[in-house]
Amino acid sequence: QVRLVESGGGLVQAGGSLRLSCAASGPTFSDYSMAWIRQGPGEEREFVAAIDWIGRATRYADSVKGRFTVTRDNAKNTMYLQMNSLQPEDTAVYYCAADIYYQVDSAEGYEYWGQGTQVTVSS
């Protein structure tokens, strides 16, 4: 079973940056494609970004394209989300998720989930 732990959330002013990390433990990290999903207050879960097993392919929601970058380091069993030019509408709990299948544009259906990290962007 894969265990996922997010970190790096916090409070930042609009226009600022944060870097989220998702540390994985358990079976071989490189067997899993990974994704970032977020859920704002009173909103449904929203797909943010996905990365395939070796980091060759990535996919972004239109709302974050050009501002967010997803990467992974399989040697460290960790996925990252660099978030730049943050806006108040980016305020949400950010979850990392893992699945053996590379899923894009999907906010559900992942096999494993982390507990989430809060990102709050003030105006």
PDB file of C-alpha atoms in Angstrom:
ATOM      1  CA  GLN A   1       0.000   0.000   0.000  1.00  0.00           C
ATOM      2  CA  VAL A   2       1.263   3.458  -0.904  1.00  0.00           C
ATOM      3  CA  ARG A   3       1.303   6.118   1.795  1.00  0.00           C
ATOM      4  CA  LEU A   4       1.342   9.743   0.645  1.00  0.00           C
ATOM      5  CA  VAL A   5       2.196  12.742   2.799  1.00  0.00           C
ATOM      6  CA  GLU A   6       1.882  16.309   1.513  1.00  0.00           C
ATOM      7  CA  SER A   7       3.769  19.287   2.882  1.00  0.00           C
ATOM      8  CA  GLY A   8       4.611  22.854   1.962  1.00  0.00           C
ATOM      9  CA  GLY A   9       1.228  24.514   2.218  1.00  0.00           C
ATOM     10  CA  GLY A  10       0.689  27.795   3.991  1.00  0.00           C
ATOM     11  CA  LEU A  11      -0.469  31.374   3.748  1.00  0.00           C
ATOM     12  CA  VAL A  12       0.881  33.544   0.944  1.00  0.00           C
ATOM     13  CA  GLN A  13      -0.042  36.874  -0.595  1.00  0.00           C
ATOM     14  CA  ALA A  14      -1.399  37.100  -4.106  1.00  0.00           C
ATOM     15  CA  GLY A  15       1.427  36.956  -6.606  1.00  0.00           C
ATOM     16  CA  GLY A  16       3.567  34.847  -4.326  1.00  0.00           C
ATOM     17  CA  SER A  17       4.884  31.314  -4.682  1.00  0.00           C
ATOM     18  CA  LEU A  18       4.779  28.027  -2.806  1.00  0.00           C
ATOM     19  CA  ARG A  19       6.279  24.622  -3.433  1.00  0.00           C
ATOM     20  CA  LEU A  20       4.302  21.599  -2.363  1.00  0.00           C
ATOM     21  CA  SER A  21       5.878  18.206  -1.812  1.00  0.00           C
ATOM     22  CA  CYS A  22       4.307  14.763  -1.749  1.00  0.00           C
ATOM     23  CA  ALA A  23       6.452  12.096  -0.134  1.00  0.00           C
ATOM     24  CA  ALA A  24       5.553   8.492  -0.888  1.00  0.00           C
ATOM     25  CA  SER A  25       6.361   5.304   0.978  1.00  0.00           C
ATOM     26  CA  GLY A  26       5.497   1.702   0.217  1.00  0.00           C
ATOM     27  CA  PRO A  27       5.717  -0.088  -3.136  1.00  0.00           C
ATOM     28  CA  THR A  28       7.920   1.185  -5.921  1.00  0.00           C
ATOM     29  CA  PHE A  29       7.171   4.870  -6.438  1.00  0.00           C
ATOM     30  CA  SER A  30       7.978   4.733 -10.142  1.00  0.00           C
ATOM     31  CA  ASP A  31       5.182   2.197 -10.669  1.00  0.00           C
ATOM     32  CA  TYR A  32       2.650   4.956 -10.060  1.00  0.00           C
ATOM     33  CA  SER A  33       1.590   7.985 -11.977  1.00  0.00           C
ATOM     34  CA  MET A  34       0.828  10.926  -9.718  1.00  0.00           C
ATOM     35  CA  ALA A  35      -1.508  13.865  -9.600  1.00  0.00           C
ATOM     36  CA  TRP A  36      -2.377  16.972  -7.642  1.00  0.00           C
ATOM     37  CA  ILE A  37      -6.027  17.560  -6.865  1.00  0.00           C
ATOM     38  CA  ARG A  38      -7.449  20.524  -4.949  1.00  0.00           C
ATOM     39  CA  GLN A  39     -10.668  21.291  -3.176  1.00  0.00           C
ATOM     40  CA  GLY A  40     -11.665  24.844  -2.362  1.00  0.00           C
ATOM     41  CA  PRO A  41     -14.118  25.767   0.386  1.00  0.00           C
ATOM     42  CA  GLY A  42     -17.595  24.640  -0.596  1.00  0.00           C
ATOM     43  CA  GLU A  43     -16.375  23.346  -3.930  1.00  0.00           C
ATOM     44  CA  GLU A  44     -15.912  19.968  -5.568  1.00  0.00           C
ATOM     45  CA  ARG A  45     -12.501  18.446  -6.082  1.00  0.00           C
ATOM     46  CA  GLU A  46     -10.656  19.874  -9.068  1.00  0.00           C
ATOM     47  CA  PHE A  47      -7.859  18.340 -11.120  1.00  0.00           C
ATOM     48  CA  VAL A  48      -4.713  20.474 -11.003  1.00  0.00           C
ATOM     49  CA  ALA A  49      -1.843  18.538 -12.590  1.00  0.00           C
ATOM     50  CA  ALA A  50      -0.646  15.048 -13.380  1.00  0.00           C
ATOM     51  CA  ILE A  51       2.695  13.442 -14.153  1.00  0.00           C
ATOM     52  CA  ASP A  52       3.423  10.014 -15.552  1.00  0.00           C
ATOM     53  CA  TRP A  53       5.559   7.289 -14.016  1.00  0.00           C
ATOM     54  CA  ILE A  54       8.941   8.687 -15.046  1.00  0.00           C
ATOM     55  CA  GLY A  55       8.080  12.378 -15.418  1.00  0.00           C
ATOM     56  CA  ARG A  56       8.068  12.328 -19.186  1.00  0.00           C
ATOM     57  CA  ALA A  57       4.479  13.480 -19.606  1.00  0.00           C
ATOM     58  CA  THR A  58       2.607  16.149 -17.669  1.00  0.00           C
ATOM     59  CA  ARG A  59      -0.845  17.652 -17.856  1.00  0.00           C
ATOM     60  CA  TYR A  60      -2.320  20.786 -16.310  1.00  0.00           C
ATOM     61  CA  ALA A  61      -5.727  22.272 -15.721  1.00  0.00           C
ATOM     62  CA  ASP A  62      -6.274  25.374 -17.817  1.00  0.00           C
ATOM     63  CA  SER A  63      -6.634  27.418 -14.639  1.00  0.00           C
ATOM     64  CA  VAL A  64      -3.025  26.743 -13.581  1.00  0.00           C
ATOM     65  CA  LYS A  65      -1.271  26.305 -16.910  1.00  0.00           C
ATOM     66  CA  GLY A  66       1.797  28.532 -17.143  1.00  0.00           C
ATOM     67  CA  ARG A  67       1.834  29.169 -13.384  1.00  0.00           C
ATOM     68  CA  PHE A  68       2.205  25.700 -11.840  1.00  0.00           C
ATOM     69  CA  THR A  69       4.821  23.053 -12.598  1.00  0.00           C
ATOM     70  CA  VAL A  70       4.636  19.408 -11.531  1.00  0.00           C
ATOM     71  CA  THR A  71       7.800  17.339 -11.237  1.00  0.00           C
ATOM     72  CA  ARG A  72       8.905  14.160  -9.544  1.00  0.00           C
ATOM     73  CA  ASP A  73      12.129  12.686  -8.243  1.00  0.00           C
ATOM     74  CA  ASN A  74      11.820   8.913  -8.254  1.00  0.00           C
ATOM     75  CA  ALA A  75      15.127   8.546  -6.400  1.00  0.00           C
ATOM     76  CA  LYS A  76      13.574  10.491  -3.508  1.00  0.00           C
ATOM     77  CA  ASN A  77      10.063   9.029  -3.845  1.00  0.00           C
ATOM     78  CA  THR A  78       8.723  12.558  -4.005  1.00  0.00           C
ATOM     79  CA  MET A  79       6.497  14.630  -6.276  1.00  0.00           C
ATOM     80  CA  TYR A  80       6.486  18.413  -6.281  1.00  0.00           C
ATOM     81  CA  LEU A  81       4.174  21.222  -7.315  1.00  0.00           C
ATOM     82  CA  GLN A  82       5.801  24.590  -7.865  1.00  0.00           C
ATOM     83  CA  MET A  83       3.101  27.233  -7.711  1.00  0.00           C
ATOM     84  CA  ASN A  84       3.883  30.734  -8.933  1.00  0.00           C
ATOM     85  CA  SER A  85       1.735  33.843  -9.371  1.00  0.00           C
ATOM     86  CA  LEU A  86      -0.734  32.513  -6.842  1.00  0.00           C
ATOM     87  CA  GLN A  87      -4.179  34.054  -6.764  1.00  0.00           C
ATOM     88  CA  PRO A  88      -6.953  33.981  -4.138  1.00  0.00           C
ATOM     89  CA  GLU A  89      -8.880  31.517  -6.295  1.00  0.00           C
ATOM     90  CA  ASP A  90      -6.032  29.039  -5.789  1.00  0.00           C
ATOM     91  CA  THR A  91      -6.999  28.803  -2.109  1.00  0.00           C
ATOM     92  CA  ALA A  92      -7.793  25.144  -1.420  1.00  0.00           C
ATOM     93  CA  VAL A  93      -6.680  21.969   0.252  1.00  0.00           C
ATOM     94  CA  TYR A  94      -4.201  20.352  -2.109  1.00  0.00           C
ATOM     95  CA  TYR A  95      -4.073  16.562  -2.255  1.00  0.00           C
ATOM     96  CA  CYS A  96      -1.603  14.320  -3.981  1.00  0.00           C
ATOM     97  CA  ALA A  97      -2.896  11.096  -5.460  1.00  0.00           C
ATOM     98  CA  ALA A  98      -1.358   7.997  -7.006  1.00  0.00           C
ATOM     99  CA  ASP A  99      -2.560   5.357  -9.416  1.00  0.00           C
ATOM    100  CA  ILE A 100      -0.978   2.731 -11.636  1.00  0.00           C
ATOM    101  CA  TYR A 101      -2.758   4.335 -14.578  1.00  0.00           C
ATOM    102  CA  TYR A 102      -1.820   7.773 -15.900  1.00  0.00           C
ATOM    103  CA  GLN A 103      -4.969   9.806 -15.511  1.00  0.00           C
ATOM    104  CA  VAL A 104      -5.429  13.280 -16.873  1.00  0.00           C
ATOM    105  CA  ASP A 105      -8.142  15.809 -16.187  1.00  0.00           C
ATOM    106  CA  SER A 106      -9.597  13.560 -13.502  1.00  0.00           C
ATOM    107  CA  ALA A 107     -10.281  14.576  -9.899  1.00  0.00           C
ATOM    108  CA  GLU A 108     -11.492  11.146  -8.818  1.00  0.00           C
ATOM    109  CA  GLY A 109     -10.663   7.487  -9.192  1.00  0.00           C
ATOM    110  CA  TYR A 110      -7.131   7.444  -7.847  1.00  0.00           C
ATOM    111  CA  GLU A 111      -6.113   4.469  -5.792  1.00  0.00           C
ATOM    112  CA  TYR A 112      -4.181   6.318  -3.101  1.00  0.00           C
ATOM    113  CA  TRP A 113      -4.592   9.765  -1.557  1.00  0.00           C
ATOM    114  CA  GLY A 114      -2.685  11.909   0.869  1.00  0.00           C
ATOM    115  CA  GLN A 115      -4.284  13.787   3.751  1.00  0.00           C
ATOM    116  CA  GLY A 116      -3.966  17.189   2.049  1.00  0.00           C
ATOM    117  CA  THR A 117      -2.174  20.438   2.757  1.00  0.00           C
ATOM    118  CA  GLN A 118      -3.889  23.823   3.031  1.00  0.00           C
ATOM    119  CA  VAL A 119      -2.912  26.636   0.686  1.00  0.00           C
ATOM    120  CA  THR A 120      -4.375  30.047   1.433  1.00  0.00           C
ATOM    121  CA  VAL A 121      -3.773  33.024  -0.849  1.00  0.00           C
ATOM    122  CA  SER A 122      -4.679  36.435   0.500  1.00  0.00           C
ATOM    123  CA  SER A 123      -5.566  39.355  -1.740  1.00  0.00           C
TER     124      SER A 123
END
